[in-house]
CSV table of C-alpha atoms in Angstrom, one decimal:
chain,number,residue,atom,x,y,z
A,1,UNK,CA,-0.2,-0.2,-0.2
A,2,UNK,CA,1.2,3.7,-0.6
A,3,UNK,CA,3.3,4.6,2.0
A,4,UNK,CA,1.5,8.1,1.9
A,5,UNK,CA,-1.6,6.9,2.8
A,6,UNK,CA,-2.9,7.9,6.3
A,7,UNK,CA,-4.7,5.6,8.4
A,8,UNK,CA,-8.0,7.8,7.8
A,9,UNK,CA,-7.8,7.4,4.1
A,10,UNK,CA,-6.7,3.7,4.4
A,11,UNK,CA,-10.1,3.3,6.6
A,12,UNK,CA,-12.0,5.5,4.0
A,13,UNK,CA,-10.9,3.3,1.1
A,14,UNK,CA,-11.7,-0.1,3.0
A,15,UNK,CA,-15.3,1.3,3.5
A,16,UNK,CA,-15.8,2.5,0.4
A,17,UNK,CA,-14.9,-0.8,-1.3
A,18,UNK,CA,-17.0,-2.8,1.4
A,19,UNK,CA,-20.0,-0.8,0.4
A,20,UNK,CA,-19.4,-1.1,-3.1
A,21,UNK,CA,-19.2,-4.8,-3.0
A,22,UNK,CA,-22.6,-5.0,-1.0
A,23,UNK,CA,-24.1,-2.5,-3.7
A,24,UNK,CA,-22.7,-4.6,-6.8
A,25,UNK,CA,-24.4,-7.6,-5.6
A,26,UNK,CA,-27.6,-5.9,-5.7
A,27,UNK,CA,-27.4,-4.2,-8.6
A,28,UNK,CA,-26.6,-7.1,-10.7
A,29,UNK,CA,-29.8,-8.4,-9.9
A,30,UNK,CA,-31.8,-5.8,-11.6
A,31,UNK,CA,-33.7,-6.0,-14.7
A,32,UNK,CA,-33.9,-3.7,-17.5
A,33,UNK,CA,-37.0,-2.0,-16.6
A,34,UNK,CA,-35.1,-1.3,-13.3
A,35,UNK,CA,-31.9,0.1,-14.4
A,36,UNK,CA,-33.5,2.3,-17.0
A,37,UNK,CA,-35.9,3.8,-14.2
A,38,UNK,CA,-32.8,4.6,-12.2
A,39,UNK,CA,-30.8,6.1,-15.0
A,40,UNK,CA,-33.7,8.6,-15.7
A,41,UNK,CA,-34.0,9.2,-11.9
A,42,UNK,CA,-30.2,9.9,-11.5
A,43,UNK,CA,-29.8,12.1,-14.7
A,44,UNK,CA,-32.7,14.2,-13.9
A,45,UNK,CA,-31.6,15.0,-10.0
A,46,UNK,CA,-28.4,16.9,-11.7
A,47,UNK,CA,-29.2,17.6,-15.2
A,48,UNK,CA,-32.3,19.7,-14.3
A,49,UNK,CA,-31.8,23.5,-15.2
A,50,UNK,CA,-31.9,24.4,-11.4
A,51,UNK,CA,-29.6,22.0,-9.8
A,52,UNK,CA,-27.1,22.2,-12.8
A,53,UNK,CA,-26.8,26.1,-12.6
A,54,UNK,CA,-26.0,25.5,-8.9
A,55,UNK,CA,-23.4,22.8,-9.5
A,56,UNK,CA,-21.6,25.1,-12.8
A,57,UNK,CA,-21.6,27.8,-10.1
A,58,UNK,CA,-20.2,26.1,-7.4
A,59,UNK,CA,-17.6,24.5,-9.6
A,60,UNK,CA,-16.2,27.9,-11.1
A,61,UNK,CA,-16.0,29.3,-7.8
A,62,UNK,CA,-14.4,26.7,-6.2
A,63,UNK,CA,-11.8,25.8,-9.1
A,64,UNK,CA,-11.7,29.4,-10.5
A,65,UNK,CA,-11.7,27.6,-14.0
A,66,UNK,CA,-14.5,27.9,-16.7
A,67,UNK,CA,-17.2,30.0,-18.3
A,68,UNK,CA,-20.2,30.3,-16.0
A,69,UNK,CA,-22.8,30.9,-19.5
A,70,UNK,CA,-21.4,28.2,-21.6
A,71,UNK,CA,-20.6,25.8,-19.1
A,72,UNK,CA,-24.4,25.7,-18.5
A,73,UNK,CA,-24.9,24.0,-21.7
A,74,UNK,CA,-23.1,20.8,-20.6
A,75,UNK,CA,-26.3,19.6,-19.1
A,76,UNK,CA,-27.9,18.6,-22.6
A,77,UNK,CA,-24.6,16.3,-22.8
A,78,UNK,CA,-26.0,14.4,-19.9
A,79,UNK,CA,-29.5,14.5,-21.9
A,80,UNK,CA,-27.4,12.7,-24.8
A,81,UNK,CA,-25.8,10.0,-22.5
A,82,UNK,CA,-29.3,9.1,-21.3
A,83,UNK,CA,-30.7,8.7,-24.9
A,84,UNK,CA,-27.8,6.7,-25.9
A,85,UNK,CA,-28.2,4.6,-22.6
A,86,UNK,CA,-32.0,4.3,-23.1
A,87,UNK,CA,-31.7,3.2,-26.7
A,88,UNK,CA,-29.7,0.4,-25.9
A,89,UNK,CA,-30.1,-3.2,-23.8
A,90,UNK,CA,-27.6,-3.9,-21.1
A,91,UNK,CA,-29.3,-6.8,-19.3
A,92,UNK,CA,-29.5,-10.4,-20.2
A,93,UNK,CA,-29.5,-11.0,-24.6
A,94,UNK,CA,-28.1,-7.4,-26.2
A,95,UNK,CA,-27.4,-9.0,-29.4
A,96,UNK,CA,-28.3,-12.0,-31.5
A,97,UNK,CA,-26.6,-13.3,-34.9
A,98,UNK,CA,-28.5,-15.8,-36.1
A,99,UNK,CA,-26.4,-16.6,-39.3
A,100,UNK,CA,-23.4,-16.7,-37.0
A,101,UNK,CA,-25.0,-18.9,-34.4
A,102,UNK,CA,-24.0,-16.1,-31.8
A,103,UNK,CA,-25.7,-14.7,-28.8
A,104,UNK,CA,-24.2,-11.9,-26.8
A,105,UNK,CA,-25.1,-11.3,-23.1
A,106,UNK,CA,-24.1,-8.2,-21.3
A,107,UNK,CA,-22.6,-8.5,-17.6
A,108,UNK,CA,-21.5,-6.1,-15.3
A,109,UNK,CA,-17.9,-5.3,-15.0
A,110,UNK,CA,-18.3,-4.7,-11.5
A,111,UNK,CA,-16.6,-1.6,-9.2
A,112,UNK,CA,-15.5,1.2,-11.6
A,113,UNK,CA,-12.9,3.8,-10.6
A,114,UNK,CA,-13.7,7.0,-12.1
A,115,UNK,CA,-11.2,9.9,-12.3
A,116,UNK,CA,-12.8,13.0,-12.4
A,117,UNK,CA,-11.0,16.0,-14.3
A,118,UNK,CA,-11.2,19.6,-12.6
A,119,UNK,CA,-12.7,21.2,-15.9
A,120,UNK,CA,-16.0,19.0,-15.4
A,121,UNK,CA,-16.5,18.0,-12.2
A,122,UNK,CA,-20.1,17.7,-12.3
A,123,UNK,CA,-20.9,16.7,-16.0
A,124,UNK,CA,-18.4,13.7,-16.0
A,125,UNK,CA,-19.8,11.9,-13.1
A,126,UNK,CA,-22.9,12.4,-14.2
A,127,UNK,CA,-22.6,10.9,-17.6
A,128,UNK,CA,-20.4,8.0,-16.3
A,129,UNK,CA,-23.2,7.3,-13.4
A,130,UNK,CA,-25.5,7.2,-16.3
A,131,UNK,CA,-23.7,4.6,-18.3
A,132,UNK,CA,-22.4,2.6,-15.1
A,133,UNK,CA,-25.6,2.1,-13.8
A,134,UNK,CA,-27.4,0.9,-17.0
A,135,UNK,CA,-24.7,-1.6,-16.9
A,136,UNK,CA,-25.3,-2.6,-13.4
A,137,UNK,CA,-22.2,-1.3,-12.1
A,138,UNK,CA,-21.1,0.5,-8.8
A,139,UNK,CA,-19.0,3.4,-9.2
A,140,UNK,CA,-16.3,5.1,-6.8
A,141,UNK,CA,-15.2,8.7,-8.0
A,142,UNK,CA,-12.3,10.1,-7.3
A,143,UNK,CA,-12.5,14.2,-7.6
A,144,UNK,CA,-9.6,16.5,-8.5
A,145,UNK,CA,-8.8,18.2,-5.5
A,146,UNK,CA,-9.6,21.7,-7.2
A,147,UNK,CA,-13.2,20.9,-7.6
A,148,UNK,CA,-13.6,18.0,-4.9
A,149,UNK,CA,-16.8,19.6,-3.0
A,150,UNK,CA,-18.5,20.0,-6.5
A,151,UNK,CA,-18.2,16.6,-7.4
A,152,UNK,CA,-18.9,15.2,-4.1
A,153,UNK,CA,-21.9,17.4,-4.3
A,154,UNK,CA,-22.9,16.0,-7.6
A,155,UNK,CA,-22.6,12.5,-6.2
A,156,UNK,CA,-24.8,13.1,-3.3
A,157,UNK,CA,-27.4,14.1,-5.5
A,158,UNK,CA,-27.4,11.3,-7.8
A,159,UNK,CA,-27.0,9.3,-4.3
A,160,UNK,CA,-30.4,10.6,-2.9
A,161,UNK,CA,-31.9,10.0,-6.3
A,162,UNK,CA,-30.9,6.3,-5.8
A,163,UNK,CA,-32.4,6.0,-2.3
A,164,UNK,CA,-36.0,7.7,-3.3
A,165,UNK,CA,-36.2,5.0,-5.9
A,166,UNK,CA,-35.4,1.9,-3.3
A,167,UNK,CA,-32.0,1.3,-4.9
A,168,UNK,CA,-28.7,1.6,-2.7
A,169,UNK,CA,-27.2,4.6,-2.2
A,170,UNK,CA,-23.7,3.3,-2.5
A,171,UNK,CA,-24.0,2.0,-5.8
A,172,UNK,CA,-22.3,5.5,-6.3
A,173,UNK,CA,-19.8,6.7,-4.0
A,174,UNK,CA,-17.2,9.5,-3.7
A,175,UNK,CA,-13.6,10.2,-2.1
A,176,UNK,CA,-14.1,13.0,0.3
A,177,UNK,CA,-10.3,13.8,0.6
A,178,UNK,CA,-8.6,12.9,-2.6
A,179,UNK,CA,-4.9,13.1,-3.2
A,180,UNK,CA,-2.3,11.1,-5.7
A,181,UNK,CA,-1.9,8.0,-3.5
A,182,UNK,CA,-5.6,7.9,-2.6
A,183,UNK,CA,-6.4,7.8,-6.4
A,184,UNK,CA,-3.4,5.4,-6.8
A,185,UNK,CA,-4.6,3.1,-4.2
A,186,UNK,CA,-8.3,3.1,-5.5
A,187,UNK,CA,-7.1,2.3,-9.0
A,188,UNK,CA,-5.3,-1.0,-7.9
A,189,UNK,CA,-8.5,-2.0,-6.1
A,190,UNK,CA,-11.5,-1.7,-8.4
A,191,UNK,CA,-12.3,-3.9,-11.4
A,192,UNK,CA,-12.0,-1.3,-14.0
A,193,UNK,CA,-10.6,2.5,-14.0
A,194,UNK,CA,-12.1,5.4,-16.4
A,195,UNK,CA,-9.6,8.2,-16.5
A,196,UNK,CA,-10.8,11.4,-17.9
A,197,UNK,CA,-8.2,14.0,-17.6
A,198,UNK,CA,-4.7,15.0,-18.1
A,199,UNK,CA,-2.0,12.9,-19.6
A,200,UNK,CA,-0.3,11.9,-16.1
A,201,UNK,CA,-3.6,10.9,-14.8
A,202,UNK,CA,-4.2,8.5,-17.7
A,203,UNK,CA,-0.7,7.3,-17.4
A,204,UNK,CA,-1.3,6.3,-13.8
A,205,UNK,CA,-4.1,4.4,-14.8
A,206,UNK,CA,-2.7,2.3,-17.1
A,207,UNK,CA,0.1,1.5,-14.5
A,208,UNK,CA,-2.0,0.3,-12.2
A,209,UNK,CA,-2.2,-2.9,-12.9
A,210,UNK,CA,-6.0,-2.6,-13.5
A,211,UNK,CA,-7.9,-2.6,-16.8
A,212,UNK,CA,-8.4,0.9,-17.8
A,213,UNK,CA,-9.7,3.3,-20.3
A,214,UNK,CA,-8.1,6.6,-20.6
A,215,UNK,CA,-8.5,9.8,-22.7
A,216,UNK,CA,-5.6,11.5,-24.7
A,217,UNK,CA,-4.2,15.0,-25.2
A,218,UNK,CA,-6.0,17.2,-27.8
A,219,UNK,CA,-4.6,19.9,-29.9
A,220,UNK,CA,-7.8,20.2,-31.9
A,221,UNK,CA,-7.4,21.6,-35.3
A,222,UNK,CA,-9.8,22.6,-38.3
A,223,UNK,CA,-9.0,22.9,-42.2
A,224,UNK,CA,-10.8,25.7,-43.9
A,225,UNK,CA,-10.6,24.8,-48.0
A,226,UNK,CA,-11.5,26.7,-50.9
A,227,UNK,CA,-15.3,25.4,-50.6
A,228,UNK,CA,-15.4,27.0,-47.0
A,229,UNK,CA,-18.6,29.0,-46.2
A,230,UNK,CA,-16.6,31.5,-44.2
A,231,UNK,CA,-19.3,33.3,-42.0
A,232,UNK,CA,-20.8,29.8,-40.8
A,233,UNK,CA,-17.4,28.4,-40.2
A,234,UNK,CA,-15.9,31.1,-38.3
A,235,UNK,CA,-18.9,31.3,-36.2
A,236,UNK,CA,-18.3,27.5,-35.4
A,237,UNK,CA,-15.0,28.2,-34.4
A,238,UNK,CA,-16.0,30.7,-32.1
A,239,UNK,CA,-18.6,28.6,-30.6
A,240,UNK,CA,-15.8,25.6,-30.1
A,241,UNK,CA,-13.1,28.1,-28.9
A,242,UNK,CA,-15.5,29.7,-26.4
A,243,UNK,CA,-17.0,26.9,-25.0
A,244,UNK,CA,-16.4,27.1,-21.1
A,245,UNK,CA,-13.0,29.1,-21.9
A,246,UNK,CA,-11.9,26.9,-24.3
A,247,UNK,CA,-10.9,24.5,-21.4
A,248,UNK,CA,-11.8,21.4,-23.3
A,249,UNK,CA,-9.5,19.2,-25.3
A,250,UNK,CA,-11.9,19.5,-28.2
A,251,UNK,CA,-11.8,23.4,-28.4
A,252,UNK,CA,-10.2,24.5,-31.6
A,253,UNK,CA,-6.9,25.3,-31.3
A,254,UNK,CA,-5.5,25.8,-34.8
A,255,UNK,CA,-7.0,26.7,-38.2
A,256,UNK,CA,-5.4,25.6,-41.5
A,257,UNK,CA,-6.7,28.5,-44.0
A,258,UNK,CA,-6.4,28.3,-47.7
A,259,UNK,CA,-4.3,31.4,-48.9
A,260,UNK,CA,-6.9,33.0,-51.1
A,261,UNK,CA,-9.2,33.0,-48.5
A,262,UNK,CA,-6.9,33.7,-45.4
A,263,UNK,CA,-7.8,37.7,-44.9
A,264,UNK,CA,-11.6,37.0,-45.5
A,265,UNK,CA,-11.4,34.2,-42.6
A,266,UNK,CA,-9.5,36.8,-40.4
A,267,UNK,CA,-12.3,39.1,-40.8
A,268,UNK,CA,-14.7,36.5,-40.4
A,269,UNK,CA,-13.3,35.6,-36.8
A,270,UNK,CA,-13.2,39.2,-36.0
A,271,UNK,CA,-16.9,39.5,-36.7
A,272,UNK,CA,-17.9,36.7,-34.4
A,273,UNK,CA,-15.6,38.1,-31.5
A,274,UNK,CA,-12.2,37.1,-32.0
A,275,UNK,CA,-9.3,39.7,-31.1
A,276,UNK,CA,-6.5,39.6,-33.7
A,277,UNK,CA,-3.4,40.3,-31.8
A,278,UNK,CA,-0.5,42.1,-33.5
A,279,UNK,CA,3.1,40.6,-33.7
A,280,UNK,CA,4.2,42.6,-30.2
A,281,UNK,CA,0.9,41.4,-28.3
A,282,UNK,CA,1.6,37.6,-29.8
A,283,UNK,CA,5.0,37.8,-28.2
A,284,UNK,CA,3.6,38.9,-24.9
A,285,UNK,CA,1.3,36.0,-24.8
A,286,UNK,CA,3.7,33.5,-25.5
A,287,UNK,CA,5.9,35.0,-22.4
A,288,UNK,CA,2.9,34.6,-20.4
A,289,UNK,CA,1.5,31.1,-21.7
A,290,UNK,CA,4.8,29.1,-21.4
A,291,UNK,CA,8.1,29.0,-19.6
A,292,UNK,CA,11.0,29.1,-21.5
A,293,UNK,CA,11.1,25.0,-21.7
A,294,UNK,CA,7.8,25.2,-23.5
A,295,UNK,CA,5.6,24.0,-20.5
A,296,UNK,CA,2.2,25.8,-20.4
A,297,UNK,CA,1.4,27.7,-17.5
A,298,UNK,CA,-1.6,26.7,-15.7
A,299,UNK,CA,-2.8,30.4,-14.8
A,300,UNK,CA,-3.8,30.8,-18.4
A,301,UNK,CA,-5.8,27.9,-18.6
A,302,UNK,CA,-9.7,28.4,-19.0
A,303,UNK,CA,-9.8,32.3,-18.3
A,304,UNK,CA,-11.7,34.9,-20.2
A,305,UNK,CA,-9.8,36.3,-23.2
A,306,UNK,CA,-9.7,39.6,-21.1
A,307,UNK,CA,-7.9,38.2,-18.3
A,308,UNK,CA,-5.2,36.5,-20.6
A,309,UNK,CA,-4.7,39.9,-22.2
A,310,UNK,CA,-4.5,41.3,-19.0
A,311,UNK,CA,-1.8,38.5,-17.8
A,312,UNK,CA,0.1,39.0,-21.0
A,313,UNK,CA,0.4,43.0,-20.5
A,314,UNK,CA,-2.1,44.5,-22.8
A,315,UNK,CA,-5.9,45.1,-22.9
A,316,UNK,CA,-8.7,44.1,-25.5
A,317,UNK,CA,-12.4,45.3,-25.8
A,318,UNK,CA,-14.8,43.9,-23.3
A,319,UNK,CA,-16.9,42.3,-26.2
A,320,UNK,CA,-14.0,40.2,-27.3
A,321,UNK,CA,-14.8,36.5,-26.9
A,322,UNK,CA,-11.2,35.0,-27.9
A,323,UNK,CA,-7.7,35.9,-29.4
A,324,UNK,CA,-6.4,35.3,-32.5
A,325,UNK,CA,-2.8,35.0,-33.3
A,326,UNK,CA,-1.4,34.3,-36.5
A,327,UNK,CA,0.9,31.4,-36.2
A,328,UNK,CA,4.8,31.9,-36.4
A,329,UNK,CA,5.7,28.6,-37.3
A,330,UNK,CA,5.0,24.7,-36.8
A,331,UNK,CA,7.1,22.8,-34.5
A,332,UNK,CA,8.0,21.8,-30.6
A,333,UNK,CA,10.1,25.2,-30.8
A,334,UNK,CA,6.6,27.3,-31.9
A,335,UNK,CA,4.3,26.9,-28.7
A,336,UNK,CA,1.3,28.5,-30.5
A,337,UNK,CA,1.0,25.3,-32.7
A,338,UNK,CA,0.6,23.2,-29.8
A,339,UNK,CA,-2.4,22.9,-27.4
A,340,UNK,CA,-3.4,26.1,-25.3
A,341,UNK,CA,-6.7,25.4,-23.3
A,342,UNK,CA,-7.9,28.5,-23.1
A,343,UNK,CA,-9.5,31.3,-25.3
A,344,UNK,CA,-6.6,31.6,-27.8
A,345,UNK,CA,-6.6,30.4,-31.4
A,346,UNK,CA,-3.6,30.3,-33.9
A,347,UNK,CA,-4.1,30.7,-37.7
A,348,UNK,CA,-2.0,28.9,-40.3
A,349,UNK,CA,-1.9,29.5,-43.7
A,350,UNK,CA,-1.4,27.0,-46.9
A,351,UNK,CA,-1.5,27.5,-50.3
A,352,UNK,CA,-1.6,25.5,-53.6
A,353,UNK,CA,-2.8,22.1,-53.5
A,354,UNK,CA,-4.8,20.5,-50.6
A,355,UNK,CA,-2.1,18.0,-50.0
A,356,UNK,CA,-0.2,21.3,-48.6
A,357,UNK,CA,-3.0,21.3,-45.9
A,358,UNK,CA,-2.3,17.8,-45.1
A,359,UNK,CA,1.3,18.5,-44.9
A,360,UNK,CA,0.8,21.5,-42.3
A,361,UNK,CA,-1.8,19.2,-40.4
A,362,UNK,CA,0.5,16.4,-40.0
A,363,UNK,CA,3.6,19.0,-38.9
A,364,UNK,CA,0.8,20.0,-36.3
A,365,UNK,CA,0.1,16.7,-34.8
A,366,UNK,CA,3.9,16.2,-34.5
A,367,UNK,CA,3.7,18.9,-32.1
A,368,UNK,CA,0.6,17.3,-30.0
A,369,UNK,CA,-2.7,15.7,-29.9
A,370,UNK,CA,-2.3,12.8,-32.1
A,371,UNK,CA,-5.3,10.5,-31.8
A,372,UNK,CA,-7.9,13.0,-30.7
A,373,UNK,CA,-9.6,14.9,-33.5
A,374,UNK,CA,-9.6,17.1,-36.4
A,375,UNK,CA,-12.2,19.2,-38.4
A,376,UNK,CA,-12.4,19.9,-41.6
A,377,UNK,CA,-14.9,22.7,-43.0
A,378,UNK,CA,-15.6,21.6,-46.5
A,379,UNK,CA,-18.2,20.4,-49.3
A,380,UNK,CA,-15.5,18.7,-51.1
A,381,UNK,CA,-15.8,15.4,-50.5
A,382,UNK,CA,-12.4,14.3,-52.1
A,383,UNK,CA,-10.5,16.5,-49.7
A,384,UNK,CA,-12.7,15.0,-46.8
A,385,UNK,CA,-12.1,11.8,-47.9
A,386,UNK,CA,-8.1,12.4,-48.2
A,387,UNK,CA,-8.1,13.9,-44.8
A,388,UNK,CA,-9.5,10.9,-43.3
A,389,UNK,CA,-7.1,8.5,-44.7
A,390,UNK,CA,-4.4,10.8,-44.0
A,391,UNK,CA,-5.0,12.3,-40.3
A,392,UNK,CA,-3.9,10.0,-37.3
A,393,UNK,CA,-7.0,10.9,-35.4
A,394,UNK,CA,-9.9,9.1,-34.0
A,395,UNK,CA,-12.3,11.4,-35.2
A,396,UNK,CA,-13.3,13.9,-37.7
A,397,UNK,CA,-15.9,16.5,-37.5
A,398,UNK,CA,-17.1,17.8,-41.0
A,399,UNK,CA,-18.5,21.3,-41.0
A,400,UNK,CA,-19.1,21.1,-36.8
A,401,UNK,CA,-17.8,22.8,-34.3
A,402,UNK,CA,-15.3,20.0,-32.5
A,403,UNK,CA,-15.9,21.0,-28.9
A,404,UNK,CA,-19.8,20.5,-29.4
A,405,UNK,CA,-19.5,17.7,-31.7
A,406,UNK,CA,-16.7,15.2,-30.7
A,407,UNK,CA,-18.0,13.9,-27.7
A,408,UNK,CA,-21.8,13.4,-29.5
A,409,UNK,CA,-24.3,15.9,-30.4
A,410,UNK,CA,-27.8,15.8,-31.4
A,411,UNK,CA,-26.8,16.5,-34.8
A,412,UNK,CA,-24.3,13.7,-35.4
A,413,UNK,CA,-24.2,10.2,-34.7
A,414,UNK,CA,-21.0,10.1,-32.3
A,415,UNK,CA,-21.6,8.3,-29.0
A,416,UNK,CA,-22.4,10.8,-26.0
A,417,UNK,CA,-19.6,10.7,-23.5
A,418,UNK,CA,-17.5,13.0,-21.6
A,419,UNK,CA,-14.5,10.6,-22.3
A,420,UNK,CA,-12.8,10.1,-25.6
A,421,UNK,CA,-10.4,7.1,-26.5
A,422,UNK,CA,-7.2,8.2,-28.9
A,423,UNK,CA,-6.0,5.0,-29.6
A,424,UNK,CA,-2.5,4.1,-29.8
A,425,UNK,CA,-1.8,7.6,-31.1
A,426,UNK,CA,-2.4,8.8,-27.7
A,427,UNK,CA,-1.3,6.0,-25.6
A,428,UNK,CA,-4.9,4.7,-25.0
A,429,UNK,CA,-6.5,1.3,-25.7
A,430,UNK,CA,-9.6,2.5,-27.8
A,431,UNK,CA,-10.0,4.9,-30.5
A,432,UNK,CA,-13.5,5.7,-29.8
A,433,UNK,CA,-15.8,7.4,-27.6
A,434,UNK,CA,-16.0,5.7,-24.2
A,435,UNK,CA,-19.7,4.6,-23.9
A,436,UNK,CA,-22.2,2.1,-22.7
A,437,UNK,CA,-20.4,-0.8,-24.1
A,438,UNK,CA,-17.1,0.1,-22.5
A,439,UNK,CA,-19.0,-0.3,-19.1
A,440,UNK,CA,-19.9,-3.7,-19.6
A,441,UNK,CA,-18.5,-7.3,-19.8
A,442,UNK,CA,-20.0,-9.5,-22.9
A,443,UNK,CA,-20.5,-13.3,-22.5
A,444,UNK,CA,-20.6,-14.8,-26.7
A,445,UNK,CA,-22.9,-17.7,-26.8
A,446,UNK,CA,-21.9,-19.9,-30.0
A,447,UNK,CA,-24.1,-22.7,-31.4
A,448,UNK,CA,-23.2,-25.1,-34.6
A,449,UNK,CA,-23.8,-23.3,-37.9
A,450,UNK,CA,-23.6,-25.1,-41.5
A,451,UNK,CA,-20.2,-25.1,-41.9
A,452,UNK,CA,-18.5,-22.0,-43.1
A,453,UNK,CA,-14.8,-22.6,-45.0
A,454,UNK,CA,-14.1,-21.7,-48.5
A,455,UNK,CA,-12.0,-24.3,-50.4
A,456,UNK,CA,-8.4,-24.0,-50.4
A,457,UNK,CA,-8.4,-22.6,-54.1
A,458,UNK,CA,-10.9,-19.7,-52.8
A,459,UNK,CA,-8.7,-18.7,-49.6
A,460,UNK,CA,-5.0,-19.0,-51.4
A,461,UNK,CA,-5.8,-17.8,-55.1
A,462,UNK,CA,-3.2,-18.2,-57.5
A,463,UNK,CA,-0.6,-19.0,-54.4
A,464,UNK,CA,-2.5,-22.4,-54.3
A,465,UNK,CA,-0.3,-25.3,-55.2
A,466,UNK,CA,-2.3,-28.5,-54.9
A,467,UNK,CA,1.2,-30.4,-55.7
A,468,UNK,CA,2.4,-29.3,-52.0
A,469,UNK,CA,-0.6,-30.5,-50.4
A,470,UNK,CA,0.2,-34.1,-51.4
């Protein structure tokens, strides 16, 4: 056991695990109707407007991060998770493939340790609770110390909803005094870890010895080609960049723009709230956002553009929603081409063939963000297809604001989530949105079918030599 743990922490973990095991014995007996009722009750307890706004206010005051206005909209993500969960089966037979003689049965994974980021102390536990309960799991949440009170309150409200429905409140529990040592020990004890947050957290989850799903780092980038509807595209970028002050890994950080529309795009960004920083201001921003070794400074994460400019030493108008800098290069030595996690956007120009845009894209992802996402505002299907073939990412959004679309929306088919796997590019085991199926074990039942095996001639084609089989 980690030496850093105090006796009080050891006792708390022991009690959490004991209560979780008892609750797991009960929830695994629930039928589909019961779990569907429970997820509705739990989701409503925190996703109703009055309660969620209170949680948003609490979380921002506690952590000092985020935008009170745009964060409110995250309650609709809980609705999306609930929508997806209600449309799926999670008890008994969940899929039948008669032609293959296969029947699939869902089983709970058991006790899940859920690591919660400080930027989503309310949304993430709510969405995970819906998927977890649907799969008949129990969850123990490990909140970020900077926003632990908000996560604890979110879990408390959901526990009350469970009790009102006659279910054990201990289906959902929360560590009260989180620490690195506490989280590490929790991860060792549970059956599955779901880590949503920074790379160190995800790496720790994978090193725990417990099966784990994690998210990769982002460096969300958009490509504007010659077919771009500039007004709509720049409006979408504003939505993506300003959502919760750009704190999400899906918030647009770079735009790669066709040179013949470049100036019009800058005007469009300004029209929709962007402040175009000059070369001097760009250098001032660089000094306040990164240290001399290129490490991003946390004081600039998820703050209003006025505060960001003030920290850098200049002022911008009160009506500006984000800051735009023209990229001065791409590479590790050019930090503006990397992830920003705040209300700052970099633009990069390409000319000539679309392949040149793909080269810029590839260079940006060598700086960071491989596996996460890229977007394109284009009506050229060939360009979209070529980006899909070339981009080292798990998801590509076409003509959509990435921060609204990557994790699922009402206007696309992406599974709703707050946790996005980024494949081996991002150091993750899956390259898809973490959703209900990842919260379940599956038993495959196989029955005999008519023989299904082609002849050797069909299998090996021109390479088959019957003489070699004699």
